[in-house]
Short mmCIF file of C-alpha atoms and ligand atoms in Angstrom, two decimals:
data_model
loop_
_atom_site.label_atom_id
_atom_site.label_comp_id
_atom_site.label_asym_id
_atom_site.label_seq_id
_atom_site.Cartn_x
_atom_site.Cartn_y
_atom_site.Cartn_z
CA UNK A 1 169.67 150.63 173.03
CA UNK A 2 169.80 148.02 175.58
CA UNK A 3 166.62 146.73 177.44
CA UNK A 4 168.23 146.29 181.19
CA UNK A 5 167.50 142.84 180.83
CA UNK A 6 170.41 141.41 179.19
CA UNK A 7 172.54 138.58 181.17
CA UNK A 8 169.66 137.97 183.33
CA UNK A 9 170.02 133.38 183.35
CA UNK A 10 167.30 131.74 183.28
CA UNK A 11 167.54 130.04 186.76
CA UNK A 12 166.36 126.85 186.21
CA UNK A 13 166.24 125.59 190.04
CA UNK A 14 163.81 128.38 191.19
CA UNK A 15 160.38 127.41 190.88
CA UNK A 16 156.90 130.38 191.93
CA UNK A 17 156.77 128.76 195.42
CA UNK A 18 160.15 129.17 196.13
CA UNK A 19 160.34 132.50 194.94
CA UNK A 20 157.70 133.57 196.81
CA UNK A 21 158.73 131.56 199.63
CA UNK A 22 161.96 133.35 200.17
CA UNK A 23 160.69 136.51 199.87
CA UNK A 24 159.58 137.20 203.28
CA UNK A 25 159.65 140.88 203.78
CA UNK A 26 157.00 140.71 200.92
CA UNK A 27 154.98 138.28 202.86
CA UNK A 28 155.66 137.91 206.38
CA UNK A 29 152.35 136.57 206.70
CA UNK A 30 152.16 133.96 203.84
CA UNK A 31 148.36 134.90 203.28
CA UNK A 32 149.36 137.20 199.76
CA UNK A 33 151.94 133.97 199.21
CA UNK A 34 149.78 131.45 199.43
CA UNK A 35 146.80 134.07 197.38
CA UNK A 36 149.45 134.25 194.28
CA UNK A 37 149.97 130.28 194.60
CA UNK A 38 146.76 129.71 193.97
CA UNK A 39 146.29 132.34 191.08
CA UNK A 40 149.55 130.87 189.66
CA UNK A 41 147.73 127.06 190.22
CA UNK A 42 144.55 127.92 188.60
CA UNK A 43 146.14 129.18 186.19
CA UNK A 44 147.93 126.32 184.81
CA UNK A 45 144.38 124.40 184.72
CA UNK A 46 143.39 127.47 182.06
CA UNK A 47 146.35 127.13 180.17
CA UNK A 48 145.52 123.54 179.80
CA UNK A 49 141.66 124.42 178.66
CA UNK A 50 142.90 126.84 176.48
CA UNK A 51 145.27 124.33 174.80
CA UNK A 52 142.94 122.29 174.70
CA UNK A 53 139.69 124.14 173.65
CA UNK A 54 139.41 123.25 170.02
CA UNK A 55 139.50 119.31 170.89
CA UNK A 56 136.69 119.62 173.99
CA UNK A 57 134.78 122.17 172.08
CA UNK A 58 135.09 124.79 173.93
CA UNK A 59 135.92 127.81 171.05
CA UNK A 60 132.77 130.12 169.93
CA UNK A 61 130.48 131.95 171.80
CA UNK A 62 127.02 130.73 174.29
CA UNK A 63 124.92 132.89 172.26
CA UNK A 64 124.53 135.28 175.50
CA UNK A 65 125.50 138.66 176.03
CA UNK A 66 127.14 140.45 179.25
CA UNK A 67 126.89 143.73 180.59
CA UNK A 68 129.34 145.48 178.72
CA UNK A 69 126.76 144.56 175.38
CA UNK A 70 130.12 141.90 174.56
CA UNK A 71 129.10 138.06 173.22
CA UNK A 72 130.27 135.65 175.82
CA UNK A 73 132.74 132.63 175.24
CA UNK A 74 132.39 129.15 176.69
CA UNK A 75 135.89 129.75 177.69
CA UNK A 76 135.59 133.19 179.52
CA UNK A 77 132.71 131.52 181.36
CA UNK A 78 134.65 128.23 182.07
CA UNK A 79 137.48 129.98 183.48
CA UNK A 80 135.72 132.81 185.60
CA UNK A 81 133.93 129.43 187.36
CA UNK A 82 137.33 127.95 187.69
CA UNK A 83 139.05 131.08 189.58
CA UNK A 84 135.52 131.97 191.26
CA UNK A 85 136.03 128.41 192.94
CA UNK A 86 139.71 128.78 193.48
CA UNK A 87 139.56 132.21 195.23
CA UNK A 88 136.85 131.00 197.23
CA UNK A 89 138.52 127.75 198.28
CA UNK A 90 141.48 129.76 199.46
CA UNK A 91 139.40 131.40 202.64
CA UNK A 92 141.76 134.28 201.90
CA UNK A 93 138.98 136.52 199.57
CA UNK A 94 136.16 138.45 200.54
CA UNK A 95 134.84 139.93 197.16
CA UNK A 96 135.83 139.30 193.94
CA UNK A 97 135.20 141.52 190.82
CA UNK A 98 135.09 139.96 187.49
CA UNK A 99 134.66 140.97 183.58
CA UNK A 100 132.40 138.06 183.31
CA UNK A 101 129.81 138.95 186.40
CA UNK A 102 127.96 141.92 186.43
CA UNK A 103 128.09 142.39 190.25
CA UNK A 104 130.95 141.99 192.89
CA UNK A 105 130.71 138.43 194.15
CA UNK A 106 130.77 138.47 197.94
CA UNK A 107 131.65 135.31 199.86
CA UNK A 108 129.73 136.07 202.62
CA UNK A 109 130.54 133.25 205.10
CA UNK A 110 134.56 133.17 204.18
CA UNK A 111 135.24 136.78 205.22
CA UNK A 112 138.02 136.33 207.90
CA UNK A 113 140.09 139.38 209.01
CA UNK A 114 142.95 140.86 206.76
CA UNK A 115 141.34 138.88 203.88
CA UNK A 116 141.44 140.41 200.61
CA UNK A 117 139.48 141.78 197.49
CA UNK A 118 140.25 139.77 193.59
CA UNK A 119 139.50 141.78 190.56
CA UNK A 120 139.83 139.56 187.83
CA UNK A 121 139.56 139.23 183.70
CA UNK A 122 139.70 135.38 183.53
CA UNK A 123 140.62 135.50 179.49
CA UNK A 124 141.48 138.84 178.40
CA UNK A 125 141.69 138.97 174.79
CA UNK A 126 139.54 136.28 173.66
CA UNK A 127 138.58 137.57 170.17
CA UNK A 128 141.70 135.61 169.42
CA UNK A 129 141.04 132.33 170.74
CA UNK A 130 139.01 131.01 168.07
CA UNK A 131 142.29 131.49 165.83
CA UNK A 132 144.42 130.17 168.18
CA UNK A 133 146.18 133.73 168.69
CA UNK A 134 147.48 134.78 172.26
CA UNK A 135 145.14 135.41 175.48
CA UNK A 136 145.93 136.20 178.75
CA UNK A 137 144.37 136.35 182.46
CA UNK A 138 144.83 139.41 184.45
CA UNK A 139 144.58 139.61 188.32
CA UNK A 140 144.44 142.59 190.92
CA UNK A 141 144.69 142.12 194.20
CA UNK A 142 143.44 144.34 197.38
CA UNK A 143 143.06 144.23 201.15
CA UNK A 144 140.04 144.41 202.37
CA UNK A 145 139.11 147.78 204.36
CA UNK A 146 135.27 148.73 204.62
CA UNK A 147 133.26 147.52 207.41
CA UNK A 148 129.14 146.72 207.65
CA UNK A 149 126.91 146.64 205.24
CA UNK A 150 128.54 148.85 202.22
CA UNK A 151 131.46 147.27 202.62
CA UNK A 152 131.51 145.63 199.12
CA UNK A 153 132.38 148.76 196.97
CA UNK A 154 134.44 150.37 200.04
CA UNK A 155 136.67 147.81 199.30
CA UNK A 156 135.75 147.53 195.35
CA UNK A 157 136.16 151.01 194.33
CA UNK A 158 139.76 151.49 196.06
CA UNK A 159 142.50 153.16 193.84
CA UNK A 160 145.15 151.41 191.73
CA UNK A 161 147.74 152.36 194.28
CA UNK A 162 146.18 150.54 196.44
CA UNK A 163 147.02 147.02 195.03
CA UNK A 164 149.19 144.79 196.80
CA UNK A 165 149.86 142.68 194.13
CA UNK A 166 148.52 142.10 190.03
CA UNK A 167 149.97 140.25 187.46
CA UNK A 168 148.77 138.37 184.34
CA UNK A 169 149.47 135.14 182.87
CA UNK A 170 150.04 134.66 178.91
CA UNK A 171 148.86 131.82 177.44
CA UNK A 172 151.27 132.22 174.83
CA UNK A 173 153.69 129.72 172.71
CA UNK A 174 154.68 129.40 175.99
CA UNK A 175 152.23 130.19 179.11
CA UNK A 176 154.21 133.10 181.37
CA UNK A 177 153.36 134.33 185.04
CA UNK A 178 154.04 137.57 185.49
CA UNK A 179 153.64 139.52 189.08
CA UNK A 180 154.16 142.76 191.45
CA UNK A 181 153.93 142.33 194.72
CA UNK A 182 155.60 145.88 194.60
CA UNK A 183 158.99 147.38 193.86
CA UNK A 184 160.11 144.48 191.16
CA UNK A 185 158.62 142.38 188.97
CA UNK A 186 159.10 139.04 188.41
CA UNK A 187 158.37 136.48 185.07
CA UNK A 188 157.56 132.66 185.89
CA UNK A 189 157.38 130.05 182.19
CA UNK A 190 155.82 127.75 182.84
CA UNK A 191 157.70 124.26 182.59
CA UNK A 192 155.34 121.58 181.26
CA UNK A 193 157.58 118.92 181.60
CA UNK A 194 157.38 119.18 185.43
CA UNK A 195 153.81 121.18 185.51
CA UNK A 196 155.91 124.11 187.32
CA UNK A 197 157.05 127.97 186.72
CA UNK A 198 160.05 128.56 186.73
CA UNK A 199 161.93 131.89 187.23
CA UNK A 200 162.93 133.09 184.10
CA UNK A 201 162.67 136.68 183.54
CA UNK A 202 163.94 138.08 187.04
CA UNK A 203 163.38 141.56 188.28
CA UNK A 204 161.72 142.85 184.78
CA UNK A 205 162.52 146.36 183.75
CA UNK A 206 160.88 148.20 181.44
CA UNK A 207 163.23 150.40 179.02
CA UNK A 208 163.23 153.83 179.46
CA UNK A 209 162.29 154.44 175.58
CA UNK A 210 161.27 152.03 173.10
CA UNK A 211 160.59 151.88 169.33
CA UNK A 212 157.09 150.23 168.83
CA UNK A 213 153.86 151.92 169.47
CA UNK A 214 151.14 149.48 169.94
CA UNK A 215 147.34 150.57 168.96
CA UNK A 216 144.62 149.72 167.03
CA UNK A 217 145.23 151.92 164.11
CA UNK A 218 141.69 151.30 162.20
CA UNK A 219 140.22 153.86 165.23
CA UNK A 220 142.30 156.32 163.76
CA UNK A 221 139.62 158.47 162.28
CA UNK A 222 137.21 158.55 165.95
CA UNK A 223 140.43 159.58 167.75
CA UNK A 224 140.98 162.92 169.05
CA UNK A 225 142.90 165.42 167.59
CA UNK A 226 145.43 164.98 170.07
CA UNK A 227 145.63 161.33 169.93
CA UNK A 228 146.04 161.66 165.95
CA UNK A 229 148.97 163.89 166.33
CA UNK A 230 150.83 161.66 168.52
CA UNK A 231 150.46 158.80 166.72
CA UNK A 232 151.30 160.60 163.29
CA UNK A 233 154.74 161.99 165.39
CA UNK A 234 155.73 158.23 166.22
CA UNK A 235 154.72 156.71 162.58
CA UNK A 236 156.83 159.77 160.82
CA UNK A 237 160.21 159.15 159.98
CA UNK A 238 162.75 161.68 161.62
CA UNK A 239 166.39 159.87 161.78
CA UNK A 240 167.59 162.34 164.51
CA UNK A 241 164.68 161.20 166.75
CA UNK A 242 164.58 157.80 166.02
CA UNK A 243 161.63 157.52 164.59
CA UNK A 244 159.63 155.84 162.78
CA UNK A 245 158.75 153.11 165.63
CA UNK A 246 157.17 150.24 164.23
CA UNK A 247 153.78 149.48 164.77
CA UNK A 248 152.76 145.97 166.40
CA UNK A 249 149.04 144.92 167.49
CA UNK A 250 147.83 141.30 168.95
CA UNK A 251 144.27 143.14 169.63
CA UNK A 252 145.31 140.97 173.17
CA UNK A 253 146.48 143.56 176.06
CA UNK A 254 148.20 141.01 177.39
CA UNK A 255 150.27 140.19 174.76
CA UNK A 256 150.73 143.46 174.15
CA UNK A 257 151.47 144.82 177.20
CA UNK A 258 154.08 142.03 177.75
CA UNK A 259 156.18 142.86 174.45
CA UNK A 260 155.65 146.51 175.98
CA UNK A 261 157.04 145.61 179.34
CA UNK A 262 160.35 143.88 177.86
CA UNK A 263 161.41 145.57 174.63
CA UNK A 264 160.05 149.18 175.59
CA UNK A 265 157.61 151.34 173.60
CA UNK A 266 153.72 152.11 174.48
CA UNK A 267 150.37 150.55 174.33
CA UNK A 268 147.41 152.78 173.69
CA UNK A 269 143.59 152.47 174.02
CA UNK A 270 142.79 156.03 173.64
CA UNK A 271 138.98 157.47 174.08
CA UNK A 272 137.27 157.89 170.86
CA UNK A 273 135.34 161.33 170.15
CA UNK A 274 131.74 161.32 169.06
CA UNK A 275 129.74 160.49 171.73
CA UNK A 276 130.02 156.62 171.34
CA UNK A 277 130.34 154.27 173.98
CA UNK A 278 134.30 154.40 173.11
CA UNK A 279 134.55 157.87 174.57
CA UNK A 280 136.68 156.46 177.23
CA UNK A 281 138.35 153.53 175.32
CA UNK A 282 137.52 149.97 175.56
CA UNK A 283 139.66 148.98 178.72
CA UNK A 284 138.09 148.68 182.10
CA UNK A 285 140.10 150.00 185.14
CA UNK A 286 139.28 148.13 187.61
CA UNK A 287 140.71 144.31 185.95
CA UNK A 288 142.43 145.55 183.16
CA UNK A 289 144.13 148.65 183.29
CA UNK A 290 144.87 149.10 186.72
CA UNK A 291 147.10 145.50 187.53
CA UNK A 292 148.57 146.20 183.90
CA UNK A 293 149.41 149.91 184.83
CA UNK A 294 151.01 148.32 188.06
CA UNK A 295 152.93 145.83 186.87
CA UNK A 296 154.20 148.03 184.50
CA UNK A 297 155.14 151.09 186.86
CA UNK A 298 156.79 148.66 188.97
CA UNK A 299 159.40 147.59 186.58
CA UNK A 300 159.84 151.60 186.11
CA UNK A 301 157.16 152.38 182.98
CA UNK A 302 154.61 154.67 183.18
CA UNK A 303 150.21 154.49 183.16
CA UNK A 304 148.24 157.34 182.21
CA UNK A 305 145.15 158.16 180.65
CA UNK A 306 146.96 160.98 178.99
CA UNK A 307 145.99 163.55 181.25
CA UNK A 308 146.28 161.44 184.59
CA UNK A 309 147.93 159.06 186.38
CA UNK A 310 146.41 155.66 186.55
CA UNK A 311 147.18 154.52 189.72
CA UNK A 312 145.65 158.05 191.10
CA UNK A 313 142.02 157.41 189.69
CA UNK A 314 139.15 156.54 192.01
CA UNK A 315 137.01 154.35 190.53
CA UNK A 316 133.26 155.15 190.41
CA UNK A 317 131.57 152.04 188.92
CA UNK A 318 132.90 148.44 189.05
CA UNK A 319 133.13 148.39 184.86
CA UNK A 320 134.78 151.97 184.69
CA UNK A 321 136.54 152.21 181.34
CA UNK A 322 139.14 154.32 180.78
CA UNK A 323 141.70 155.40 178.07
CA UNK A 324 145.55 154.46 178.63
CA UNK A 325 148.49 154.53 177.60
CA UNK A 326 150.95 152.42 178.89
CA UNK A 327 154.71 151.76 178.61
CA UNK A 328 158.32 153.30 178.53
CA UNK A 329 158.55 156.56 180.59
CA UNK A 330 159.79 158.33 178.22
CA UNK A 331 157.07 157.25 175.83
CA UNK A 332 154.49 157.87 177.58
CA UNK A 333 155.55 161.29 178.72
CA UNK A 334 155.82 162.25 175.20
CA UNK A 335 152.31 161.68 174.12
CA UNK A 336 150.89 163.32 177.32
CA UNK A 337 152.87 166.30 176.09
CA UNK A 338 150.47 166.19 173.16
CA UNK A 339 147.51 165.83 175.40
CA UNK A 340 148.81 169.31 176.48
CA UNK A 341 148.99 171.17 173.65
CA UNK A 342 152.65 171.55 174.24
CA UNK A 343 153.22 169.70 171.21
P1 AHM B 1 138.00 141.67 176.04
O1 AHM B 1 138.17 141.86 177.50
O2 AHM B 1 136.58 141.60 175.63
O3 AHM B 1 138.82 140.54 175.52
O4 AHM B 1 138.53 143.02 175.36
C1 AHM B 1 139.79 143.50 175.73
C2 AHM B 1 140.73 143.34 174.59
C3 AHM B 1 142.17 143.68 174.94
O5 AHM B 1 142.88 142.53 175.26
C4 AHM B 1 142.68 144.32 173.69
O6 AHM B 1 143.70 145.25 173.96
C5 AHM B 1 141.48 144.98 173.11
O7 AHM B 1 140.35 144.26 173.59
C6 AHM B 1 141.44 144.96 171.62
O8 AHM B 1 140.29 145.63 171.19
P2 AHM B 1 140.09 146.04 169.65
O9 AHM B 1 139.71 144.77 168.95
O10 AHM B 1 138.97 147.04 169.68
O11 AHM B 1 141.37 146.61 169.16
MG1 MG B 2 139.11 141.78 179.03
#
């Protein structure tokens, strides 16, 4: 099976900027441009922190806990500061939504016209830090629509297709920019030796199958009935089909999602059944799910919750979770077959 990405060079000589400089029918207007500079910027100052975060003690929790009931890290806190300020210095955001707030933060004086609305996870994935596994930071990006007073969840609340750009960044063994500003996607490594990305996995598609399913398989028993079927189809062995896919799991979406988005395959984070507060997953739509279920539909993958598109949800509530699953079309269309009893 090939992955459509083979032969792609690495192009050494083009750097973010000058990708996103050259494309001007994506930004005639530079304002999105210079918006994903500064993302790509700020990031790099993370990916330094999170180097570094053993050495300037910044691993281990502050002892409080956020909305969703999670502990809070020094380092999700440092870094939603560090992109609060950096979205705010740009003059280009009106609102910003973050995993680490429990309200949409609304810079009230900065709100020019055309500007635009941030939802952000600043480190998604940071169970792992503390053991120096993989985290990433995930960014959505919206124009701004509503006018007076409610303005703040007209423009929170709008759909996934109505993103004009989300990405993440892995801060992997190396740290990777990755980023839809619609119709292709577009990997940036970063290049420490001269502090810049670099273009290096151009025009990203997904495969149209793959062979690794990607879930936390200890949920197994609160999963549906459904969602227990289709994961027993992929893990049984049936030459003819292909099958069995491996199984691979970070626990970080981003890193997931990534090795989802080049080799092929699917990422699930299905509802649980029981009543608990897993009933729709763990993943919130808004910063997570929605910019990953872009990205990934833009390189030609698929986002649903199993019984819906992703892109088509409205969201209701600014920490909406919802269940997905995410990845090669072909993938995903099989285990929404199971979600209809037509398997
Ligand atoms: P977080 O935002 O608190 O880091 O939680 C999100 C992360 C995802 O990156 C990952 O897919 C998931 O949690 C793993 O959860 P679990 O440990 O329940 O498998
Ligand atoms: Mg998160």
């Amino acid at each position: 099976m090939t992955t459509g990405n083979e032969g792609q060079m690495i192009d050494k000589g083009i750097t973010l900027a000058r990708h996103l400089l050259d494309d001007r029918q994506k930004f005639p207007d530079g304002e999105l441009r210079a918006l994903l500079l500064q993302i790509g910027l700020t990031s790099k100052v993370i990916a330094h922190e999170v180097n570094q975060a053993a050495l300037v003690g910044r691993l281990g929790t502050t002892g409080e806990v956020n909305i969703q009931g999670e502990q809070m890290k020094h380092l999700d806190l440092w870094s939603n500061e560090v992109l609060v300020n950096a979205m705010k210095e740009t003059r280009l955001v009106c609102t910003m939504v973050s995993e680490e707030m429990e309200e949409p933060l609304h810079f009230d004086r900065n709100c020019l016209d055309g500007s635009y609305v941030v939802c952000i996870d600043p480190v998604d994935g940071s169970s792992n830090i503390d053991v120096n596994g993989t985290v990433g930071t995930i960014f959505s990006v919206r124009r701004r629509r509503g006018q007076g007073r409610d303005h703040v969840a007209t423009d929170v609340l709008q759909k996934g297709n109505e993103q004009v750009a989300a990405g993440y960044v892995m801060y992997g063994p190396s740290t990777v920019f990755v980023y839809s500003a619609g119709r292709e996607v577009h990997g940036f490594t970063l290049d420490q030796t001269i502090g810049e990305y670099v273009l290096s996995h151009p025009a990203i598609r997904i495969p149209q199958r793959g062979k690794i399913y990607s879930v936390n398989q200890g949920n197994y028993h609160r999963w549906s009935e459904q969602t227990r079927r289709a994961v027993d189809y992929l893990s049984a062995p049936d030459k003819a089909t292909g099958r069995p896919y491996s199984h691979r799991y970070v626990g970080s979406m981003v890193a997931d999602i990534h090795r989802t988005l080049i080799e092929g395959g699917l990422f699930m984070y299905p509802g649980e059944v029981g009543g608990g507060r897993k009933a729709s997953g763990k993943l919130r739509l808004l910063y997570e799910v929605a910019p990953m279920g872009y990205v990934v539909e833009q390189a030609g993958g698929r986002a649903s919750t199993g019984t819906e598109r992703i892109l088509d949800i409205q969201p209701s509530e600014y920490h909406q979770r919802v269940p997905v699953i995410i990845g090669s079309a072909d993938d995903v269309a099989l285990v929404e077959e199971f979600y209809r009893g037509q398997r």
